[in-house]
Amino acid sequence: MAASQFDLGRFSEPALLILISLVGVERHGYAMMEDIAAFSGVTMGPGTLYGALARLEKQRLIEAVPSNHRRQPYRLTPEGQRALERQLDAIHSVTSAGMKRLREANQERP
Amino acid sequence: MNASWMLHLYPRAWRERYEDEFRAMLDGHPATPSDMLDILSGAVDAHLRPQVETSGGDPSPRDSRPTSPVQGRLAFFFAHVAFFMILNAVLFIINGLFTRDTWWAWYSLWGTAMVLVIHGGITFPWRSYFGAHLALYGVLNTGLVVINVNNGGPAWSVWTVVTLGVLLVTHGLLAFGRISLFRAHMLATALATLELLVVPLIVDDTVITSLVLNAAQLWVLVLAHWLVRFHRVSLFTAHLVTFIGMGTLLAFSNAIDDSGVLWVQYPLVAWGILLAAHAVLTTRRDRSTGSERASMMLGDLGARAKESPRKSRRRVLGFHAGSFVLGSIILVVLDLMDQASVWWAGWPIGVWLVVLAMHAGWVLMPRYLVGAHLVGWVAGSAALIQIDVITGGDRWWQWPVLWWGVIVALHLGTILPVRTTALGMHIAGAIALSVALFFANEWTGDPTWWWYPVAAIAFSVLMHFGWMLERQMARGGSAARR
């Protein structure tokens, strides 16, 4: 996916957390907030959550699941799953490079 | 704390899609003050960068009533009218309470009226913006005449009234399709000739020879236009004819004046260099007919607001900037060779710089309206400063320039690619401006005046957001009633 298609503006980090929260499971807004707080320690406000949700849905990375409840559950789309994999790969490359340099720096230190 | 009411702050399209589930989430879990701030931030972001498309997809019955562009433009225009009215009322109150000896608030009223007229021209386009030009003509000249009368001295405002009037009349005839571009040009030249002959007769009871020569120069331009339009001569030939005609008249003008200085050499040398450059750059003959060229020029005039290819516009701007640099160097060199005590090169370079800034604002600004605001501010401020200098005023220009600048800065804030909210940008801008005003006051050593504009800035920022809040709540209420 081109970078421009995954341009989530100031919601890029919340969007990533939401995508991770929806891997393999359907969740509504509040459940996402609780899950994100549990696995990342990030307390996401409702305005931030829905700002990111709206962008992700607009980009068809997530979709609403038909429901009779007022609380609307969401799930990842196949495209969203691929986008998440790419994002995590990119983050992994950066963290690996960073860790490698740190190790080298520690080894060179007397 | 119940924060459901804050949903009214979101755009209508957003609410139609997410309101129910958002409300359900808020109903089950009361919001903290931090959550409310987050919701407010999300609402502002939803306005600045719409997250929900209003068409396409699977439209619900409510989706069939999106806010039309016309409604949006009207709301935007009348919001500005209201904002400027309140702003000016506050300024008049401050003026009346604290600095009654100088009624500087009139300048703000004048400046904002002109901004509104331009804005109105975009909102209510009438015959290719002829209506906007008509209204601007009235407002601008009213202000200039009042300044002229108040300051006394020569009746210079007659020139702006008549000159802009001539341009307005010909613009009107063009806009209403009554006349061709060439005939409009000829008519404007005829009226301008009349003006140059008659106005000095009325004002000073004399005929000024240099103005008669100016009129003749205008007819040289008509001749060049006629050659291009009806005789299919190349643009370079037309340029050469203009150079020869203008040069002859300038030489004659120099010969009969009493200055004793051969000043004609400077424009002729500079123009000659440009003409030579034109000759070198003209590698192929433009084979389009005169009428085709006239149509292109008319189309260009009528469609300035429409998008043209980005690369082309930037290339032309680059050419303009390069010409400015080259021309400025030539002017500075000529000025240095002249060894006169007056640094005259500053005037043409300054005027050219304003024009270049206008061009750059038009081309580079990501949004047409913001670019137009910036361009208007730069050009208008330069004109106001020049009028003040000519009339020996008391730096009154700082007020309209300041206020107009604040408004333009706020508009610029809406397009900056920063990751913050509009409220944050407004507050940051207000703080920065307040600090600048404070130091400007310290620097000039005037009596303490800085807190007047700072108080008004703070008030206007608060009022702007109060208005946004009110508008969104009103929209929410009407949507709920439907």
Coordinates of C-alpha atoms in Angstrom, one line a residue:
Chain A
M1 CA 0.0 0.0 0.0
A2 CA 1.3 3.4 -0.9
A3 CA 2.2 5.7 2.0
S4 CA -0.3 8.3 0.9
Q5 CA -3.1 5.7 1.3
F6 CA -2.2 5.1 4.8
D7 CA -1.9 8.8 5.8
L8 CA -3.8 9.0 9.0
G9 CA -2.6 12.4 10.1
R10 CA -2.5 13.0 13.8
F11 CA -4.3 9.7 14.3
S12 CA -1.6 7.5 13.0
E13 CA -0.7 6.1 16.4
P14 CA -4.3 5.6 17.6
A15 CA -5.1 4.0 14.2
L16 CA -2.3 1.5 14.7
L17 CA -3.5 0.6 18.2
I18 CA -7.0 0.2 16.9
L19 CA -5.9 -2.1 14.1
I20 CA -3.9 -4.2 16.6
S21 CA -6.9 -4.3 18.9
L22 CA -9.1 -5.7 16.1
V23 CA -6.8 -8.5 15.0
G24 CA -8.9 -11.7 15.0
V25 CA -11.8 -10.2 16.9
E26 CA -14.7 -7.8 16.6
R27 CA -14.9 -5.0 19.2
H28 CA -17.1 -1.9 19.7
G29 CA -15.6 1.4 20.7
Y30 CA -15.5 1.1 24.4
A31 CA -14.1 -2.4 24.2
M32 CA -11.3 -1.1 22.0
M33 CA -10.5 1.6 24.5
E34 CA -10.2 -1.0 27.3
D35 CA -8.2 -3.4 25.2
I36 CA -5.8 -0.7 24.0
A37 CA -5.3 0.5 27.6
A38 CA -4.6 -3.1 28.7
F39 CA -2.0 -4.1 26.0
S40 CA -0.3 -0.7 25.5
G41 CA -1.0 1.4 28.5
V42 CA -2.4 4.1 26.3
T43 CA -5.7 5.7 27.5
M44 CA -7.4 6.8 24.4
G45 CA -10.1 9.5 24.6
P46 CA -13.4 9.0 22.8
G47 CA -12.8 11.9 20.3
T48 CA -9.4 10.4 19.3
L49 CA -10.9 6.9 19.1
Y50 CA -13.7 7.9 16.8
G51 CA -11.5 10.3 14.7
A52 CA -9.2 7.3 14.0
L53 CA -12.1 4.9 13.5
A54 CA -13.7 7.2 10.9
R55 CA -10.5 7.5 9.0
L56 CA -9.8 3.8 9.1
E57 CA -13.3 3.1 7.9
K58 CA -13.0 5.7 5.1
Q59 CA -9.8 4.0 4.0
R60 CA -11.6 0.6 4.2
L61 CA -9.1 -0.8 6.6
I62 CA -11.8 -1.7 9.0
E63 CA -15.6 -2.2 8.6
A64 CA -18.7 -2.1 10.7
V65 CA -20.2 -5.4 11.5
P66 CA -24.0 -5.6 11.1
S67 CA -25.5 -5.4 14.5
N68 CA -28.8 -4.7 16.3
H69 CA -27.1 -3.1 19.3
R70 CA -26.5 0.6 19.7
R71 CA -22.8 -0.3 20.3
Q72 CA -21.4 -0.8 16.9
P73 CA -18.8 -3.5 16.6
Y74 CA -15.9 -3.3 14.0
R75 CA -13.5 -5.7 12.4
L76 CA -10.4 -5.7 10.3
T77 CA -10.8 -5.9 6.5
P78 CA -8.2 -8.0 4.6
E79 CA -6.8 -4.8 3.3
G80 CA -6.6 -3.5 6.9
Q81 CA -4.8 -6.7 7.9
R82 CA -2.2 -6.2 5.1
A83 CA -1.7 -2.6 6.1
L84 CA -1.2 -3.5 9.7
E85 CA 1.4 -6.2 8.7
R86 CA 3.3 -3.6 6.6
Q87 CA 3.2 -1.0 9.4
L88 CA 4.4 -3.5 12.0
D89 CA 7.2 -4.7 9.6
A90 CA 8.3 -1.2 9.1
I91 CA 8.3 -0.6 12.9
H92 CA 10.1 -3.9 13.4
S93 CA 12.8 -2.8 10.9
V94 CA 13.3 0.5 12.7
T95 CA 13.4 -1.1 16.2
S96 CA 15.8 -3.8 15.0
A97 CA 18.1 -1.2 13.5
G98 CA 18.0 0.9 16.7
M99 CA 18.6 -2.1 18.9
K100 CA 21.5 -3.3 16.8
R101 CA 23.2 0.1 17.0
L102 CA 22.6 0.3 20.7
R103 CA 24.3 -3.1 21.1
E104 CA 27.2 -2.1 19.0
A105 CA 27.6 1.1 20.9
N106 CA 27.6 -0.9 24.2
Q107 CA 30.2 -3.3 22.9
E108 CA 32.5 -0.5 21.8
R109 CA 32.2 1.2 25.2
P110 CA 35.2 0.3 27.4
Chain B
M1 CA -20.3 14.1 33.4
N2 CA -22.7 13.9 30.4
A3 CA -20.8 14.9 27.2
S4 CA -23.5 13.8 24.7
W5 CA -24.3 17.4 23.9
M6 CA -20.8 17.8 22.5
L7 CA -21.7 15.6 19.6
H8 CA -23.4 18.7 18.1
L9 CA -20.0 20.1 17.6
Y10 CA -19.3 17.5 14.9
P11 CA -20.2 18.0 11.2
R12 CA -23.6 16.9 10.2
A13 CA -22.3 14.1 7.9
W14 CA -20.1 12.8 10.7
R15 CA -23.0 12.7 13.1
E16 CA -25.3 10.9 10.7
R17 CA -22.8 8.1 10.5
Y18 CA -21.4 7.9 14.1
E19 CA -23.7 9.7 16.5
D20 CA -25.8 6.8 17.7
E21 CA -22.9 4.5 18.6
F22 CA -20.8 7.4 20.0
R23 CA -23.7 8.4 22.2
A24 CA -24.2 4.8 23.3
M25 CA -20.5 4.7 24.4
L26 CA -20.8 8.0 26.3
D27 CA -24.1 7.0 27.9
G28 CA -22.6 4.0 29.5
H29 CA -19.4 5.7 30.7
P30 CA -19.5 9.3 31.9
A31 CA -16.9 11.5 30.4
T32 CA -14.1 13.1 32.4
P33 CA -13.0 16.7 31.7
S34 CA -10.0 15.2 29.8
D35 CA -12.5 13.2 27.6
M36 CA -14.5 16.3 26.9
L37 CA -11.4 18.1 25.7
D38 CA -10.6 15.1 23.6
I39 CA -14.1 15.2 22.1
L40 CA -13.7 18.9 21.4
S41 CA -10.4 18.3 19.7
G42 CA -11.9 15.5 17.6
A43 CA -14.8 17.7 16.5
V44 CA -12.4 20.5 15.4
D45 CA -10.4 17.9 13.5
A46 CA -13.5 16.5 11.9
H47 CA -14.3 19.9 10.5
L48 CA -10.8 20.6 9.3
R49 CA -10.3 17.3 7.7
P50 CA -13.7 15.7 6.9
Q51 CA -13.6 12.0 7.7
V52 CA -17.0 11.1 6.3
E53 CA -17.9 11.4 2.6
T54 CA -21.4 12.9 2.0
S55 CA -22.0 11.2 -1.3
G56 CA -21.4 7.8 -2.8
G57 CA -21.5 4.4 -1.0
D58 CA -24.9 3.5 0.4
P59 CA -26.7 6.7 1.1
S60 CA -29.4 6.8 3.7
P61 CA -32.4 9.1 3.3
R62 CA -30.6 11.7 5.4
D63 CA -27.6 11.5 3.2
S64 CA -29.7 13.0 0.4
R65 CA -29.6 16.4 2.2
P66 CA -26.0 17.3 2.4
T67 CA -25.1 20.9 2.9
S68 CA -24.9 22.3 -0.6
P69 CA -21.8 24.3 -1.6
V70 CA -23.9 27.4 -2.1
Q71 CA -25.3 27.1 1.4
G72 CA -21.8 26.6 2.8
R73 CA -20.5 29.6 0.9
L74 CA -23.4 31.8 2.1
A75 CA -23.0 30.7 5.7
F76 CA -19.3 31.4 5.4
F77 CA -19.9 34.8 4.0
F78 CA -22.5 35.9 6.5
A79 CA -20.4 34.5 9.4
H80 CA -17.7 36.8 8.2
V81 CA -20.1 39.7 8.0
A82 CA -21.2 39.1 11.6
F83 CA -17.6 38.6 12.8
F84 CA -16.5 41.9 11.2
M85 CA -19.5 43.8 12.5
I86 CA -18.7 42.7 16.1
L87 CA -15.0 43.2 15.7
N88 CA -15.5 46.8 14.4
A89 CA -18.1 47.5 17.1
V90 CA -15.5 46.5 19.7
L91 CA -12.8 48.6 18.1
F92 CA -15.1 51.6 18.0
I93 CA -15.9 51.2 21.7
I94 CA -12.1 50.9 22.5
N95 CA -11.4 53.9 20.3
G96 CA -14.2 55.9 21.9
L97 CA -13.3 55.1 25.4
F98 CA -9.5 55.4 25.3
T99 CA -8.2 57.3 22.3
R100 CA -11.0 59.6 21.3
D101 CA -8.6 62.2 19.8
T102 CA -7.9 59.9 16.8
W103 CA -10.7 57.9 15.2
W104 CA -8.5 55.1 13.9
A105 CA -11.4 52.6 14.0
W106 CA -12.7 54.0 10.8
Y107 CA -9.7 52.5 9.0
S108 CA -10.5 49.1 10.4
L109 CA -14.1 49.4 9.2
W110 CA -12.9 50.5 5.8
G111 CA -10.4 47.6 5.5
T112 CA -12.8 45.0 6.7
A113 CA -15.5 46.3 4.3
M114 CA -13.1 45.8 1.4
V115 CA -12.3 42.3 2.5
L116 CA -16.0 41.6 2.7
V117 CA -16.6 42.9 -0.7
I118 CA -13.9 40.7 -2.2
H119 CA -15.3 37.8 -0.2
G120 CA -18.8 38.7 -1.4
G121 CA -17.6 38.7 -5.0
I122 CA -16.4 35.1 -4.6
T123 CA -19.6 34.1 -2.8
F124 CA -22.0 35.8 -5.2
P125 CA -20.1 35.8 -8.5
W126 CA -22.0 38.1 -10.9
R127 CA -20.8 38.3 -14.5
S128 CA -17.2 37.1 -13.9
Y129 CA -16.9 39.0 -10.6
F130 CA -18.0 42.3 -12.1
G131 CA -20.3 42.8 -9.1
A132 CA -17.3 42.4 -6.7
H133 CA -15.3 44.9 -8.7
L134 CA -18.2 47.4 -8.7
A135 CA -18.7 47.1 -4.9
L136 CA -14.9 47.3 -4.3
Y137 CA -14.7 50.4 -6.4
G138 CA -17.3 52.1 -4.3
V139 CA -15.9 51.1 -0.9
L140 CA -12.3 51.7 -1.9
N141 CA -12.9 55.1 -3.4
T142 CA -15.2 56.2 -0.6
G143 CA -12.3 55.5 1.9
L144 CA -9.7 57.2 -0.3
V145 CA -11.9 60.3 -0.8
V146 CA -12.5 60.6 3.0
I147 CA -8.8 60.3 3.7
N148 CA -8.0 62.9 1.0
V149 CA -10.6 65.3 2.3
N150 CA -9.5 64.8 6.0
N151 CA -5.8 65.3 5.3
G152 CA -6.3 68.2 2.9
G153 CA -3.8 69.0 0.2
P154 CA -4.1 68.1 -3.5
A155 CA -7.2 66.2 -4.7
W156 CA -5.3 63.1 -5.6
S157 CA -8.3 60.8 -4.9
V158 CA -9.8 62.1 -8.2
W159 CA -7.3 60.1 -10.0
T160 CA -8.2 56.8 -8.3
V161 CA -11.9 57.5 -8.8
V162 CA -11.6 58.2 -12.5
T163 CA -8.9 55.7 -13.4
L164 CA -10.6 52.8 -11.6
G165 CA -13.9 54.0 -13.0
V166 CA -12.6 53.7 -16.6
L167 CA -11.3 50.2 -15.9
L168 CA -14.6 49.3 -14.2
V169 CA -16.7 50.5 -17.2
T170 CA -14.7 48.6 -19.7
H171 CA -14.6 45.5 -17.4
G172 CA -18.4 45.8 -17.2
L173 CA -18.8 45.9 -21.0
L174 CA -16.5 42.9 -21.3
A175 CA -18.3 41.0 -18.6
F176 CA -21.7 41.5 -20.2
G177 CA -20.4 40.5 -23.6
R178 CA -21.1 43.8 -25.2
I179 CA -17.7 44.4 -26.6
S180 CA -14.6 42.6 -27.8
L181 CA -11.3 42.7 -25.9
F182 CA -9.7 44.9 -28.5
R183 CA -12.6 47.4 -28.4
A184 CA -12.6 47.4 -24.7
H185 CA -8.9 48.2 -24.7
M186 CA -9.5 51.0 -27.2
L187 CA -12.4 52.4 -25.2
A188 CA -10.4 52.3 -22.0
T189 CA -7.6 54.1 -23.7
A190 CA -9.9 56.7 -25.1
L191 CA -11.5 57.3 -21.7
A192 CA -8.0 57.4 -20.0
T193 CA -6.9 60.0 -22.6
L194 CA -9.9 62.1 -21.8
E195 CA -9.1 61.7 -18.1
L196 CA -5.4 62.7 -18.5
L197 CA -6.5 65.8 -20.4
V198 CA -9.6 66.9 -18.4
V199 CA -8.8 66.0 -14.8
P200 CA -5.8 68.5 -14.6
L201 CA -8.0 71.1 -16.2
I202 CA -10.6 70.7 -13.5
V203 CA -8.2 70.2 -10.6
D204 CA -5.4 72.6 -11.5
D205 CA -6.9 74.5 -14.5
T206 CA -4.0 73.4 -16.7
V207 CA -3.0 70.8 -19.2
I208 CA 0.1 68.8 -18.2
T209 CA 2.4 67.9 -21.1
S210 CA 3.8 64.8 -19.5
L211 CA 0.2 63.4 -19.0
V212 CA -0.5 64.1 -22.7
L213 CA 2.6 62.0 -23.5
N214 CA 1.3 59.3 -21.1
A215 CA -1.9 59.2 -23.1
A216 CA 0.1 58.8 -26.3
Q217 CA 2.0 55.9 -24.7
L218 CA -1.3 54.2 -24.0
W219 CA -2.2 54.5 -27.7
V220 CA 1.1 52.8 -28.6
L221 CA -0.2 49.8 -26.6
V222 CA -3.4 49.9 -28.6
L223 CA -1.4 50.0 -31.8
A224 CA 0.5 46.9 -30.7
H225 CA -2.7 45.1 -29.8
W226 CA -4.2 46.0 -33.2
L227 CA -1.2 44.6 -35.0
V228 CA -1.5 41.3 -33.1
R229 CA -5.3 41.1 -33.3
F230 CA -5.8 42.0 -37.0
H231 CA -2.4 41.6 -38.7
R232 CA -1.2 38.4 -37.1
V233 CA 2.2 39.9 -36.3
S234 CA 4.3 37.9 -33.8
L235 CA 4.3 38.9 -30.1
F236 CA 8.0 39.8 -30.5
T237 CA 7.1 42.3 -33.3
A238 CA 4.4 43.8 -31.2
H239 CA 6.9 44.1 -28.3
L240 CA 9.4 45.8 -30.7
V241 CA 6.8 48.2 -31.9
T242 CA 5.8 49.1 -28.3
F243 CA 9.5 49.6 -27.4
I244 CA 10.1 51.9 -30.4
G245 CA 6.9 53.9 -29.8
M246 CA 7.3 54.2 -26.1
G247 CA 11.0 54.9 -26.4
T248 CA 10.3 57.8 -28.8
L249 CA 7.7 59.3 -26.6
L250 CA 10.0 59.0 -23.5
A251 CA 12.8 60.6 -25.4
F252 CA 10.6 63.5 -26.4
S253 CA 9.4 63.8 -22.8
N254 CA 13.0 63.9 -21.6
A255 CA 13.9 66.5 -24.2
I256 CA 11.2 68.9 -23.2
D257 CA 11.5 68.7 -19.4
D258 CA 13.6 71.0 -17.4
S259 CA 15.5 68.4 -15.4
G260 CA 18.7 68.7 -17.3
V261 CA 19.2 64.9 -16.7
L262 CA 19.2 62.3 -19.5
W263 CA 17.1 59.9 -17.5
V264 CA 15.6 58.3 -20.6
Q265 CA 18.7 56.2 -21.0
Y266 CA 17.8 54.1 -18.0
P267 CA 14.4 52.7 -19.0
L268 CA 15.6 52.3 -22.6
V269 CA 18.7 50.3 -21.7
A270 CA 16.8 48.1 -19.2
W271 CA 13.9 47.5 -21.6
G272 CA 16.3 47.0 -24.5
I273 CA 18.1 44.2 -22.5
L274 CA 14.7 42.6 -21.9
L275 CA 13.7 42.9 -25.5
A276 CA 17.0 41.4 -26.6
A277 CA 16.4 38.5 -24.2
H278 CA 12.9 38.1 -25.7
A279 CA 14.5 38.0 -29.2
V280 CA 16.9 35.3 -28.2
L281 CA 14.2 33.2 -26.4
T282 CA 11.7 33.5 -29.3
T283 CA 12.7 30.3 -31.0
R284 CA 9.5 29.6 -32.8
R285 CA 6.8 31.8 -34.3
D286 CA 3.4 31.7 -32.7
R287 CA 1.1 30.7 -35.6
S288 CA -2.2 31.3 -33.8
T289 CA -4.4 34.0 -35.3
G290 CA -5.1 37.3 -33.6
S291 CA -8.7 36.3 -32.8
E292 CA -7.5 33.0 -31.3
R293 CA -5.0 34.9 -29.1
A294 CA -7.7 37.4 -28.1
S295 CA -10.0 34.5 -27.1
M296 CA -7.2 32.9 -25.1
M297 CA -6.6 36.2 -23.3
L298 CA -10.3 36.6 -22.6
G299 CA -10.6 33.1 -21.4
D300 CA -7.6 33.6 -19.1
L301 CA -9.1 36.7 -17.7
G302 CA -12.5 35.1 -17.1
A303 CA -11.1 31.9 -15.6
R304 CA -8.4 33.1 -13.2
A305 CA -10.0 31.3 -10.3
K306 CA -10.1 28.0 -12.2
E307 CA -7.3 25.5 -11.8
S308 CA -4.7 25.5 -14.5
P309 CA -1.9 23.0 -14.8
R310 CA 0.2 23.3 -11.7
K311 CA 3.5 22.8 -13.4
S312 CA 2.8 25.5 -15.9
R313 CA 1.8 28.0 -13.3
R314 CA 4.9 27.3 -11.3
R315 CA 7.1 27.6 -14.4
V316 CA 5.7 31.0 -15.1
L317 CA 6.2 32.1 -11.5
G318 CA 9.8 30.9 -11.7
F319 CA 10.3 33.0 -14.9
H320 CA 8.7 36.0 -13.1
A321 CA 11.0 35.6 -10.0
G322 CA 14.1 35.2 -12.3
S323 CA 13.1 38.4 -14.2
F324 CA 12.6 40.2 -10.9
V325 CA 16.1 39.2 -9.7
L326 CA 17.7 40.2 -13.1
G327 CA 15.7 43.4 -13.4
S328 CA 16.5 44.4 -9.8
I329 CA 20.2 43.9 -10.4
I330 CA 20.0 46.1 -13.5
L331 CA 18.1 48.8 -11.6
V332 CA 20.6 48.7 -8.7
V333 CA 23.5 49.0 -11.1
L334 CA 21.9 51.9 -13.0
D335 CA 21.2 53.5 -9.6
L336 CA 24.8 53.1 -8.5
M337 CA 26.0 54.5 -11.9
D338 CA 23.7 57.5 -11.5
Q339 CA 25.3 58.6 -8.3
A340 CA 22.2 60.6 -7.4
S341 CA 21.5 61.3 -3.8
V342 CA 18.1 59.7 -4.1
W343 CA 18.0 55.9 -4.1
W344 CA 15.3 55.8 -6.7
A345 CA 15.7 52.1 -7.6
G346 CA 13.9 51.2 -4.4
W347 CA 10.6 52.3 -5.8
P348 CA 10.4 50.1 -8.9
I349 CA 12.0 47.2 -7.1
G350 CA 9.5 47.6 -4.2
V351 CA 6.5 47.8 -6.5
W352 CA 7.7 44.8 -8.5
L353 CA 8.3 42.8 -5.3
V354 CA 4.7 43.4 -4.3
V355 CA 3.5 42.2 -7.7
L356 CA 5.8 39.2 -7.4
A357 CA 4.4 38.5 -3.9
M358 CA 0.9 38.6 -5.3
H359 CA 1.9 36.2 -8.1
A360 CA 3.6 33.9 -5.7
G361 CA 0.6 33.9 -3.3
W362 CA -1.7 33.1 -6.2
V363 CA 0.4 30.2 -7.4
L364 CA 1.9 28.7 -4.3
M365 CA -0.9 28.9 -1.8
P366 CA -2.5 25.5 -1.5
R367 CA -5.9 27.0 -1.3
Y368 CA -7.1 29.6 -3.7
L369 CA -9.0 31.7 -1.1
V370 CA -6.2 31.8 1.4
G371 CA -3.8 32.8 -1.4
A372 CA -6.2 35.6 -2.4
H373 CA -6.4 36.8 1.1
L374 CA -2.6 36.9 1.5
V375 CA -2.2 38.6 -1.9
G376 CA -4.9 41.2 -1.0
W377 CA -3.2 41.9 2.3
V378 CA 0.3 42.3 0.9
A379 CA -0.9 44.6 -2.0
G380 CA -3.4 46.5 0.1
S381 CA -0.9 47.1 2.9
A382 CA 1.7 48.4 0.5
A383 CA -0.9 50.7 -1.0
L384 CA -2.0 52.0 2.4
I385 CA 1.5 52.7 3.5
Q386 CA 2.3 54.5 0.3
I387 CA -0.8 56.7 0.7
D388 CA 0.2 57.5 4.2
V389 CA 3.7 58.4 3.1
I390 CA 2.5 60.6 0.2
T391 CA -0.1 62.4 2.4
G392 CA 2.3 62.8 5.3
G393 CA 0.1 60.9 7.6
D394 CA 0.8 59.7 11.1
R395 CA 1.3 56.0 10.5
W396 CA -2.4 55.3 10.5
W397 CA -1.8 52.4 8.1
Q398 CA -0.6 50.2 11.0
W399 CA -4.1 49.7 12.2
P400 CA -5.7 48.3 9.0
V401 CA -2.5 46.5 8.1
L402 CA -2.4 44.9 11.6
W403 CA -6.0 43.8 11.7
W404 CA -6.1 42.6 8.2
G405 CA -2.9 40.7 8.8
V406 CA -4.3 39.0 11.9
I407 CA -7.3 37.8 9.9
V408 CA -5.0 36.6 7.1
A409 CA -2.8 34.9 9.6
L410 CA -5.8 33.1 11.1
H411 CA -6.7 31.9 7.6
L412 CA -3.2 30.7 7.0
G413 CA -3.4 28.8 10.2
T414 CA -6.1 26.6 8.7
I415 CA -3.8 25.3 5.9
L416 CA -0.6 24.8 7.8
P417 CA 0.3 21.1 7.9
V418 CA 0.7 21.0 11.7
R419 CA -0.7 18.3 13.9
T420 CA -2.8 20.4 16.2
T421 CA -6.2 21.8 16.5
A422 CA -7.6 25.0 15.1
L423 CA -8.1 26.3 18.6
G424 CA -4.4 25.6 19.4
M425 CA -3.4 27.4 16.2
H426 CA -5.6 30.4 17.0
I427 CA -4.3 30.7 20.6
A428 CA -0.7 30.2 19.5
G429 CA -1.1 32.9 16.8
A430 CA -2.7 35.3 19.3
I431 CA 0.1 34.8 21.8
A432 CA 2.8 35.3 19.1
L433 CA 1.1 38.4 17.8
S434 CA 0.6 39.8 21.3
V435 CA 4.3 39.3 22.1
A436 CA 5.2 41.0 18.8
L437 CA 3.0 43.9 19.6
F438 CA 4.4 44.3 23.1
F439 CA 8.0 44.4 21.7
A440 CA 6.9 46.7 18.9
N441 CA 5.5 49.1 21.5
E442 CA 8.7 48.9 23.5
W443 CA 10.8 49.5 20.4
T444 CA 8.9 52.5 19.2
G445 CA 8.9 54.0 22.7
D446 CA 5.3 55.3 22.2
P447 CA 2.9 55.5 25.1
T448 CA 1.6 52.1 26.0
W449 CA -0.8 51.0 23.4
W450 CA -0.1 47.4 23.0
W451 CA -2.7 46.1 25.3
Y452 CA -5.6 47.5 23.2
P453 CA -5.0 45.3 20.2
V454 CA -4.0 42.4 22.5
A455 CA -7.3 42.6 24.3
A456 CA -9.1 42.8 21.0
I457 CA -7.2 39.8 19.7
A458 CA -8.1 37.7 22.7
F459 CA -11.7 38.8 22.5
S460 CA -11.8 38.0 18.7
V461 CA -10.3 34.5 19.2
L462 CA -12.9 33.7 21.9
M463 CA -15.7 35.1 19.9
H464 CA -14.8 33.2 16.8
F465 CA -14.9 29.9 18.7
G466 CA -18.0 30.9 20.5
W467 CA -19.6 31.5 17.1
M468 CA -18.4 28.1 15.9
L469 CA -19.9 26.4 19.0
E470 CA -23.2 28.3 18.5
R471 CA -23.4 27.4 14.8
Q472 CA -22.8 23.7 15.4
M473 CA -25.3 23.6 18.2
A474 CA -27.9 25.3 16.0
R475 CA -27.2 22.9 13.2
G476 CA -27.5 20.0 15.6
G477 CA -30.8 21.3 16.9
S478 CA -32.3 21.7 13.4
A479 CA -31.1 18.3 12.4
A480 CA -32.7 16.8 15.4
R481 CA -36.0 18.6 14.7
R482 CA -36.0 17.1 11.2

